Structure formats: C-alpha cells, structure tokens
Amino acid sequence: MIIYGKNVVIEALKAKRPIYKLMIDHKMSDATVLKYLKDASIQIDKVDRGHLNNITNHAVHQGIVAEVEPYQYKKIEDITDISNGKFLILDSIEDPHNLGAIIRSADAMGLDAIIMSQKQQVPLNATVAKVSTGAIEYVPIVIVPQLFKGIALLKEAGVKIYGTDMKDAVSYQDASYNGSVAVILGNEGKGIRNSIKPLCDEMIMIPMKGHVQSLNVSVAAALIMQVLTQ
C-alpha cells in the first residue's frame, strides 16, 4: 500500500506501521520532518520529485511517499464486547475523500470503531489516508462480508441501531445514545439501502433551515458523532 503526505507518513511511523520503503524529494527542506525521519532511524531514498509524481499520479504528496504494510482491518467480534461502545456504520460510501474525512472526525471525536462492508464500499487507500491526515492509523475499521449480517451481530450483542433519513425520523439531538449505539450513514446519493432500513431500531435526521435539504455525508457524520460520543 502506498501512502503520501507529511502528516500521513509521520503518523504511520508513530503508530509503528511496518514501512517497506520511504522516499522523499531530494530537495526537501522541512527541518521538522527531516529531523523526525532521522530520529526514526529508517532508511530513506532521496529521489527526484518527478518520480514521486509518477508514483502518486500527481497527487499532493508534499515530497514524501512510503510503501507500507496494508491496513489491518478488525472483525466484528473485536468490538461487540466494548462497554457503551459508539460506532458508525457506513453503507456504500463511494468517495474516498468522504471516507477520509469521516475517519478524521471519528478520531477527533473518540469513536470506538467504523463498520463497513467488503463490497459496494470504497477501500482504505492512499487518498483515504491522505484526507484523514493520519487518523487512519488510530480508528479501528471493521470489515464484514455483508453489512446486513454485521448489523444483525451488533443487535444480538445489544447494540442499538439508528438509521439516518429525512422521513419519519427524530432530530439526532433528541435521540438517546445511552449504552452501546451504532449509527448508519448511507451512500452519498441514495442514502441507506431499503434492505438495511428494517434493521434500524429508530431513524434520526439532521434538521435543516436552508434551501438545500442535504449535507455532505462527511459533514453529517461529524455532526452526529459529536453528539453520539458526548
């Protein structure tokens, strides 16, 4: 797996993620980054910036790229015994920028885990890592073969499931988040799939006063997590 960007690579080093190869722009002059890399006692290859551009498809790599061990996903069994656990369930998120932003907010809010399906879901990749600014190293990500079955296992473990919808829903600020709770956020354009909705114990919504009756899913996630983790 390739990751890039100063914060992303430094957080990977802090989290002791195995790094197979680390490359920096031979003209890099950021003293703070260079000192951290030196203190980490890791071999560094100084290369031409054009080489980094090619590796990252001309992404904003800030002159530093690393080849690292792929992210290790958790299993649903790893989180079902968390007391008063607070979780986010993502149903078919497609945009890596949205997923990265959600992970960044999840770390800031102290969320216990994010649950995603193996299918119909953007994977953890370099873009997700970059947008998360390194938070990808700290937020447990649970992957389930089928979201339906994963939610069913959470319910069996006593986790209350909230869905998000604009119809027949209470304000997210009025819902009770006592005990173990998971909130489902749906696809950017379609929302939660109809096959998933029957698994929800209750539906919540974010009241809006403006003309556009929708929020970016990463913004909605941040608002909900702020209340969920209080």
mmCIF file of C-alpha atoms in Angstrom:
data_model
loop_
_atom_site.group_PDB
_atom_site.id
_atom_site.type_symbol
_atom_site.label_atom_id
_atom_site.label_comp_id
_atom_site.label_asym_id
_atom_site.label_seq_id
_atom_site.Cartn_x
_atom_site.Cartn_y
_atom_site.Cartn_z
ATOM 1 C CA MET A 1 0.000 0.000 0.000
ATOM 2 C CA ILE A 2 1.258 3.486 -0.891
ATOM 3 C CA ILE A 3 0.692 6.459 1.401
ATOM 4 C CA TYR A 4 1.872 10.030 0.965
ATOM 5 C CA GLY A 5 1.915 13.390 2.698
ATOM 6 C CA LYS A 6 3.894 14.610 5.709
ATOM 7 C CA ASN A 7 1.282 14.030 8.415
ATOM 8 C CA VAL A 8 0.189 10.685 6.983
ATOM 9 C CA VAL A 9 3.699 9.222 6.870
ATOM 10 C CA ILE A 10 4.688 10.605 10.272
ATOM 11 C CA GLU A 11 1.548 9.173 11.907
ATOM 12 C CA ALA A 12 2.286 5.808 10.277
ATOM 13 C CA LEU A 13 5.748 5.936 11.853
ATOM 14 C CA LYS A 14 4.296 6.881 15.243
ATOM 15 C CA ALA A 15 1.822 4.004 15.022
ATOM 16 C CA LYS A 16 4.713 1.675 14.120
ATOM 17 C CA ARG A 17 3.110 0.588 10.861
ATOM 18 C CA PRO A 18 5.693 -1.544 9.005
ATOM 19 C CA ILE A 19 7.266 0.619 6.292
ATOM 20 C CA TYR A 20 8.919 -1.192 3.415
ATOM 21 C CA LYS A 21 10.209 1.835 1.540
ATOM 22 C CA LEU A 22 10.359 5.566 2.255
ATOM 23 C CA MET A 23 11.077 8.122 -0.441
ATOM 24 C CA ILE A 24 11.456 11.868 -0.146
ATOM 25 C CA ASP A 25 12.075 14.667 -2.596
ATOM 26 C CA HIS A 26 15.847 15.150 -2.691
ATOM 27 C CA LYS A 27 15.202 18.896 -2.347
ATOM 28 C CA MET A 28 13.013 18.624 0.767
ATOM 29 C CA SER A 29 13.928 21.320 3.275
ATOM 30 C CA ASP A 30 11.303 20.829 6.011
ATOM 31 C CA ALA A 31 13.579 20.631 9.062
ATOM 32 C CA THR A 32 10.865 19.223 11.345
ATOM 33 C CA VAL A 33 10.039 16.343 9.005
ATOM 34 C CA LEU A 34 13.681 15.608 8.262
ATOM 35 C CA LYS A 35 14.539 15.504 11.970
ATOM 36 C CA TYR A 36 11.629 13.165 12.701
ATOM 37 C CA LEU A 37 12.668 10.817 9.911
ATOM 38 C CA LYS A 38 16.248 10.848 11.156
ATOM 39 C CA ASP A 39 15.168 10.102 14.728
ATOM 40 C CA ALA A 40 13.015 7.222 13.469
ATOM 41 C CA SER A 41 16.171 5.530 12.173
ATOM 42 C CA ILE A 42 14.573 4.425 8.935
ATOM 43 C CA GLN A 43 16.310 4.173 5.578
ATOM 44 C CA ILE A 44 15.356 6.995 3.235
ATOM 45 C CA ASP A 45 15.659 7.107 -0.534
ATOM 46 C CA LYS A 46 16.103 10.637 -1.873
ATOM 47 C CA VAL A 47 14.563 10.822 -5.335
ATOM 48 C CA ASP A 48 13.533 13.302 -7.994
ATOM 49 C CA ARG A 49 10.145 14.939 -7.427
ATOM 50 C CA GLY A 50 9.009 13.693 -10.821
ATOM 51 C CA HIS A 51 9.394 10.126 -9.590
ATOM 52 C CA LEU A 52 7.102 10.870 -6.645
ATOM 53 C CA ASN A 53 4.605 12.492 -9.012
ATOM 54 C CA ASN A 54 4.503 9.330 -11.105
ATOM 55 C CA ILE A 55 4.053 7.031 -8.110
ATOM 56 C CA THR A 56 1.162 9.088 -6.722
ATOM 57 C CA ASN A 57 -0.481 10.001 -10.039
ATOM 58 C CA HIS A 58 0.430 13.642 -9.388
ATOM 59 C CA ALA A 59 -1.353 13.801 -6.036
ATOM 60 C CA VAL A 60 -0.381 16.375 -3.389
ATOM 61 C CA HIS A 61 2.346 14.243 -1.793
ATOM 62 C CA GLN A 62 4.325 17.096 -0.158
ATOM 63 C CA GLY A 63 7.553 15.427 -1.213
ATOM 64 C CA ILE A 64 7.203 12.264 0.848
ATOM 65 C CA VAL A 65 5.887 8.822 -0.134
ATOM 66 C CA ALA A 66 6.005 5.495 1.695
ATOM 67 C CA GLU A 67 5.224 1.917 0.816
ATOM 68 C CA VAL A 68 3.660 0.387 3.918
ATOM 69 C CA GLU A 69 2.004 -2.773 5.140
ATOM 70 C CA PRO A 70 -1.701 -2.789 4.201
ATOM 71 C CA TYR A 71 -4.126 -1.611 6.869
ATOM 72 C CA GLN A 72 -5.224 -4.391 9.201
ATOM 73 C CA TYR A 73 -8.996 -4.496 9.471
ATOM 74 C CA LYS A 74 -10.788 -5.595 12.635
ATOM 75 C CA LYS A 75 -13.506 -8.231 12.921
ATOM 76 C CA ILE A 76 -16.987 -7.595 14.282
ATOM 77 C CA GLU A 77 -16.156 -9.895 17.220
ATOM 78 C CA ASP A 78 -13.387 -7.479 18.233
ATOM 79 C CA ILE A 79 -15.853 -4.726 19.123
ATOM 80 C CA THR A 80 -19.043 -6.386 20.368
ATOM 81 C CA ASP A 81 -17.789 -6.555 23.964
ATOM 82 C CA ILE A 82 -16.869 -2.854 24.191
ATOM 83 C CA SER A 83 -18.846 -1.354 27.065
ATOM 84 C CA ASN A 84 -21.015 1.586 25.951
ATOM 85 C CA GLY A 85 -19.422 1.403 22.516
ATOM 86 C CA LYS A 86 -20.128 4.151 19.994
ATOM 87 C CA PHE A 87 -19.921 3.083 16.368
ATOM 88 C CA LEU A 88 -20.539 4.362 12.869
ATOM 89 C CA ILE A 89 -21.800 2.027 10.139
ATOM 90 C CA LEU A 90 -21.151 3.115 6.552
ATOM 91 C CA ASP A 91 -23.488 1.803 3.871
ATOM 92 C CA SER A 92 -21.921 2.045 0.405
ATOM 93 C CA ILE A 93 -19.776 5.186 0.714
ATOM 94 C CA GLU A 94 -18.130 5.679 -2.689
ATOM 95 C CA ASP A 95 -15.949 8.797 -2.419
ATOM 96 C CA PRO A 96 -12.526 8.256 -0.782
ATOM 97 C CA HIS A 97 -12.455 11.928 0.234
ATOM 98 C CA ASN A 98 -15.661 11.435 2.221
ATOM 99 C CA LEU A 99 -14.333 8.294 3.892
ATOM 100 C CA GLY A 100 -11.061 10.007 4.786
ATOM 101 C CA ALA A 101 -12.894 12.990 6.278
ATOM 102 C CA ILE A 102 -15.174 10.686 8.280
ATOM 103 C CA ILE A 103 -12.173 8.812 9.697
ATOM 104 C CA ARG A 104 -10.501 12.098 10.625
ATOM 105 C CA SER A 105 -13.612 13.241 12.509
ATOM 106 C CA ALA A 106 -14.026 9.814 14.113
ATOM 107 C CA ASP A 107 -10.548 10.071 15.617
ATOM 108 C CA ALA A 108 -11.204 13.601 16.846
ATOM 109 C CA MET A 109 -14.487 12.551 18.496
ATOM 110 C CA GLY A 110 -13.123 9.362 20.057
ATOM 111 C CA LEU A 111 -15.369 6.960 18.149
ATOM 112 C CA ASP A 112 -14.798 3.307 19.033
ATOM 113 C CA ALA A 113 -14.993 1.878 15.503
ATOM 114 C CA ILE A 114 -16.291 2.253 11.962
ATOM 115 C CA ILE A 115 -18.031 -0.720 10.352
ATOM 116 C CA MET A 116 -18.054 -1.175 6.561
ATOM 117 C CA SER A 117 -18.904 -3.876 4.051
ATOM 118 C CA GLN A 118 -16.351 -5.640 1.866
ATOM 119 C CA LYS A 119 -18.496 -4.811 -1.167
ATOM 120 C CA GLN A 120 -20.039 -1.590 -2.515
ATOM 121 C CA GLN A 121 -17.629 0.441 -0.410
ATOM 122 C CA VAL A 122 -14.503 2.429 -1.212
ATOM 123 C CA PRO A 123 -11.488 0.650 0.362
ATOM 124 C CA LEU A 124 -8.824 2.203 2.539
ATOM 125 C CA ASN A 125 -6.373 3.586 0.005
ATOM 126 C CA ALA A 126 -3.801 6.367 -0.351
ATOM 127 C CA THR A 127 -6.441 9.055 -0.909
ATOM 128 C CA VAL A 128 -8.393 7.999 2.176
ATOM 129 C CA ALA A 129 -5.188 8.037 4.233
ATOM 130 C CA LYS A 130 -4.193 11.496 2.955
ATOM 131 C CA VAL A 131 -7.592 13.075 3.640
ATOM 132 C CA SER A 132 -7.651 11.513 7.108
ATOM 133 C CA THR A 133 -4.311 13.294 7.813
ATOM 134 C CA GLY A 134 -3.049 10.142 9.503
ATOM 135 C CA ALA A 135 -6.143 9.376 11.603
ATOM 136 C CA ILE A 136 -6.451 6.137 9.630
ATOM 137 C CA GLU A 137 -3.769 4.766 11.977
ATOM 138 C CA TYR A 138 -5.930 5.166 15.069
ATOM 139 C CA VAL A 139 -9.578 4.471 14.200
ATOM 140 C CA PRO A 140 -10.483 0.759 14.228
ATOM 141 C CA ILE A 141 -12.120 -0.201 10.932
ATOM 142 C CA VAL A 142 -14.284 -3.325 10.929
ATOM 143 C CA ILE A 143 -14.924 -5.094 7.633
ATOM 144 C CA VAL A 144 -17.851 -7.508 7.296
ATOM 145 C CA PRO A 145 -18.625 -9.696 4.265
ATOM 146 C CA GLN A 146 -22.226 -8.478 4.293
ATOM 147 C CA LEU A 147 -23.399 -5.342 6.090
ATOM 148 C CA PHE A 148 -26.782 -6.923 6.812
ATOM 149 C CA LYS A 149 -25.178 -9.755 8.803
ATOM 150 C CA GLY A 150 -22.762 -7.401 10.558
ATOM 151 C CA ILE A 151 -25.623 -5.237 11.803
ATOM 152 C CA ALA A 152 -27.515 -8.337 12.928
ATOM 153 C CA LEU A 153 -24.499 -9.407 15.014
ATOM 154 C CA LEU A 154 -24.316 -5.967 16.623
ATOM 155 C CA LYS A 155 -28.006 -6.148 17.513
ATOM 156 C CA GLU A 156 -27.504 -9.596 19.051
ATOM 157 C CA ALA A 157 -24.758 -8.060 21.203
ATOM 158 C CA GLY A 158 -27.192 -5.425 22.487
ATOM 159 C CA VAL A 159 -26.110 -2.507 20.298
ATOM 160 C CA LYS A 160 -28.924 -0.071 19.478
ATOM 161 C CA ILE A 161 -29.029 0.775 15.773
ATOM 162 C CA TYR A 162 -30.005 4.201 14.473
ATOM 163 C CA GLY A 163 -30.529 4.834 10.786
ATOM 164 C CA THR A 164 -30.409 8.249 9.122
ATOM 165 C CA ASP A 165 -33.260 9.509 6.949
ATOM 166 C CA MET A 166 -35.258 12.685 6.398
ATOM 167 C CA LYS A 167 -38.622 10.887 6.699
ATOM 168 C CA ASP A 168 -40.281 9.568 9.860
ATOM 169 C CA ALA A 169 -37.233 10.447 11.926
ATOM 170 C CA VAL A 170 -36.473 12.343 15.131
ATOM 171 C CA SER A 171 -33.790 15.006 15.418
ATOM 172 C CA TYR A 172 -30.368 13.498 16.076
ATOM 173 C CA GLN A 173 -30.091 15.894 19.022
ATOM 174 C CA ASP A 174 -33.188 14.419 20.691
ATOM 175 C CA ALA A 175 -32.206 10.749 20.406
ATOM 176 C CA SER A 176 -30.821 8.781 23.356
ATOM 177 C CA TYR A 177 -27.300 7.440 22.963
ATOM 178 C CA ASN A 178 -27.050 5.618 26.282
ATOM 179 C CA GLY A 179 -25.393 2.213 26.194
ATOM 180 C CA SER A 180 -23.832 0.780 23.056
ATOM 181 C CA VAL A 181 -25.054 2.591 19.941
ATOM 182 C CA ALA A 182 -24.321 2.485 16.225
ATOM 183 C CA VAL A 183 -25.485 5.000 13.619
ATOM 184 C CA ILE A 184 -25.806 4.058 9.951
ATOM 185 C CA LEU A 185 -24.911 6.590 7.252
ATOM 186 C CA GLY A 186 -25.848 5.822 3.674
ATOM 187 C CA ASN A 187 -24.497 6.325 0.192
ATOM 188 C CA GLU A 188 -23.782 9.900 -0.936
ATOM 189 C CA GLY A 189 -26.616 9.910 -3.467
ATOM 190 C CA LYS A 190 -29.020 7.170 -2.422
ATOM 191 C CA GLY A 191 -28.809 7.074 1.361
ATOM 192 C CA ILE A 192 -29.314 3.863 3.312
ATOM 193 C CA ARG A 193 -30.412 0.905 1.218
ATOM 194 C CA ASN A 194 -34.029 -0.207 1.688
ATOM 195 C CA SER A 195 -32.821 -3.683 2.646
ATOM 196 C CA ILE A 196 -30.908 -2.187 5.595
ATOM 197 C CA LYS A 197 -33.630 0.103 6.975
ATOM 198 C CA PRO A 198 -35.684 -2.665 8.659
ATOM 199 C CA LEU A 199 -32.681 -3.417 10.886
ATOM 200 C CA CYS A 200 -32.786 0.077 12.398
ATOM 201 C CA ASP A 201 -34.356 0.465 15.837
ATOM 202 C CA GLU A 202 -35.072 4.120 15.132
ATOM 203 C CA MET A 203 -34.412 6.747 12.474
ATOM 204 C CA ILE A 204 -32.728 10.086 13.136
ATOM 205 C CA MET A 205 -32.276 13.160 10.988
ATOM 206 C CA ILE A 206 -30.406 16.469 10.980
ATOM 207 C CA PRO A 207 -32.892 19.374 10.877
ATOM 208 C CA MET A 208 -32.037 21.964 8.231
ATOM 209 C CA LYS A 209 -33.288 25.502 7.710
ATOM 210 C CA GLY A 210 -31.708 26.337 4.362
ATOM 211 C CA HIS A 211 -32.857 25.813 0.803
ATOM 212 C CA VAL A 212 -30.701 22.751 0.090
ATOM 213 C CA GLN A 213 -32.087 19.849 2.091
ATOM 214 C CA SER A 214 -28.979 17.698 2.266
ATOM 215 C CA LEU A 215 -25.483 17.661 3.735
ATOM 216 C CA ASN A 216 -22.282 16.053 2.541
ATOM 217 C CA VAL A 217 -22.083 12.665 4.265
ATOM 218 C CA SER A 218 -18.794 13.524 5.981
ATOM 219 C CA VAL A 219 -20.321 16.704 7.424
ATOM 220 C CA ALA A 220 -23.393 14.798 8.595
ATOM 221 C CA ALA A 221 -21.125 12.173 10.159
ATOM 222 C CA ALA A 222 -19.174 14.810 12.104
ATOM 223 C CA LEU A 223 -22.348 16.396 13.491
ATOM 224 C CA ILE A 224 -23.780 13.054 14.560
ATOM 225 C CA MET A 225 -20.515 11.782 16.069
ATOM 226 C CA GLN A 226 -20.162 14.939 18.141
ATOM 227 C CA VAL A 227 -23.456 14.128 19.895
ATOM 228 C CA LEU A 228 -23.008 10.347 19.837
ATOM 229 C CA THR A 229 -19.711 10.438 21.738
ATOM 230 C CA GLN A 230 -20.584 13.072 24.349
#
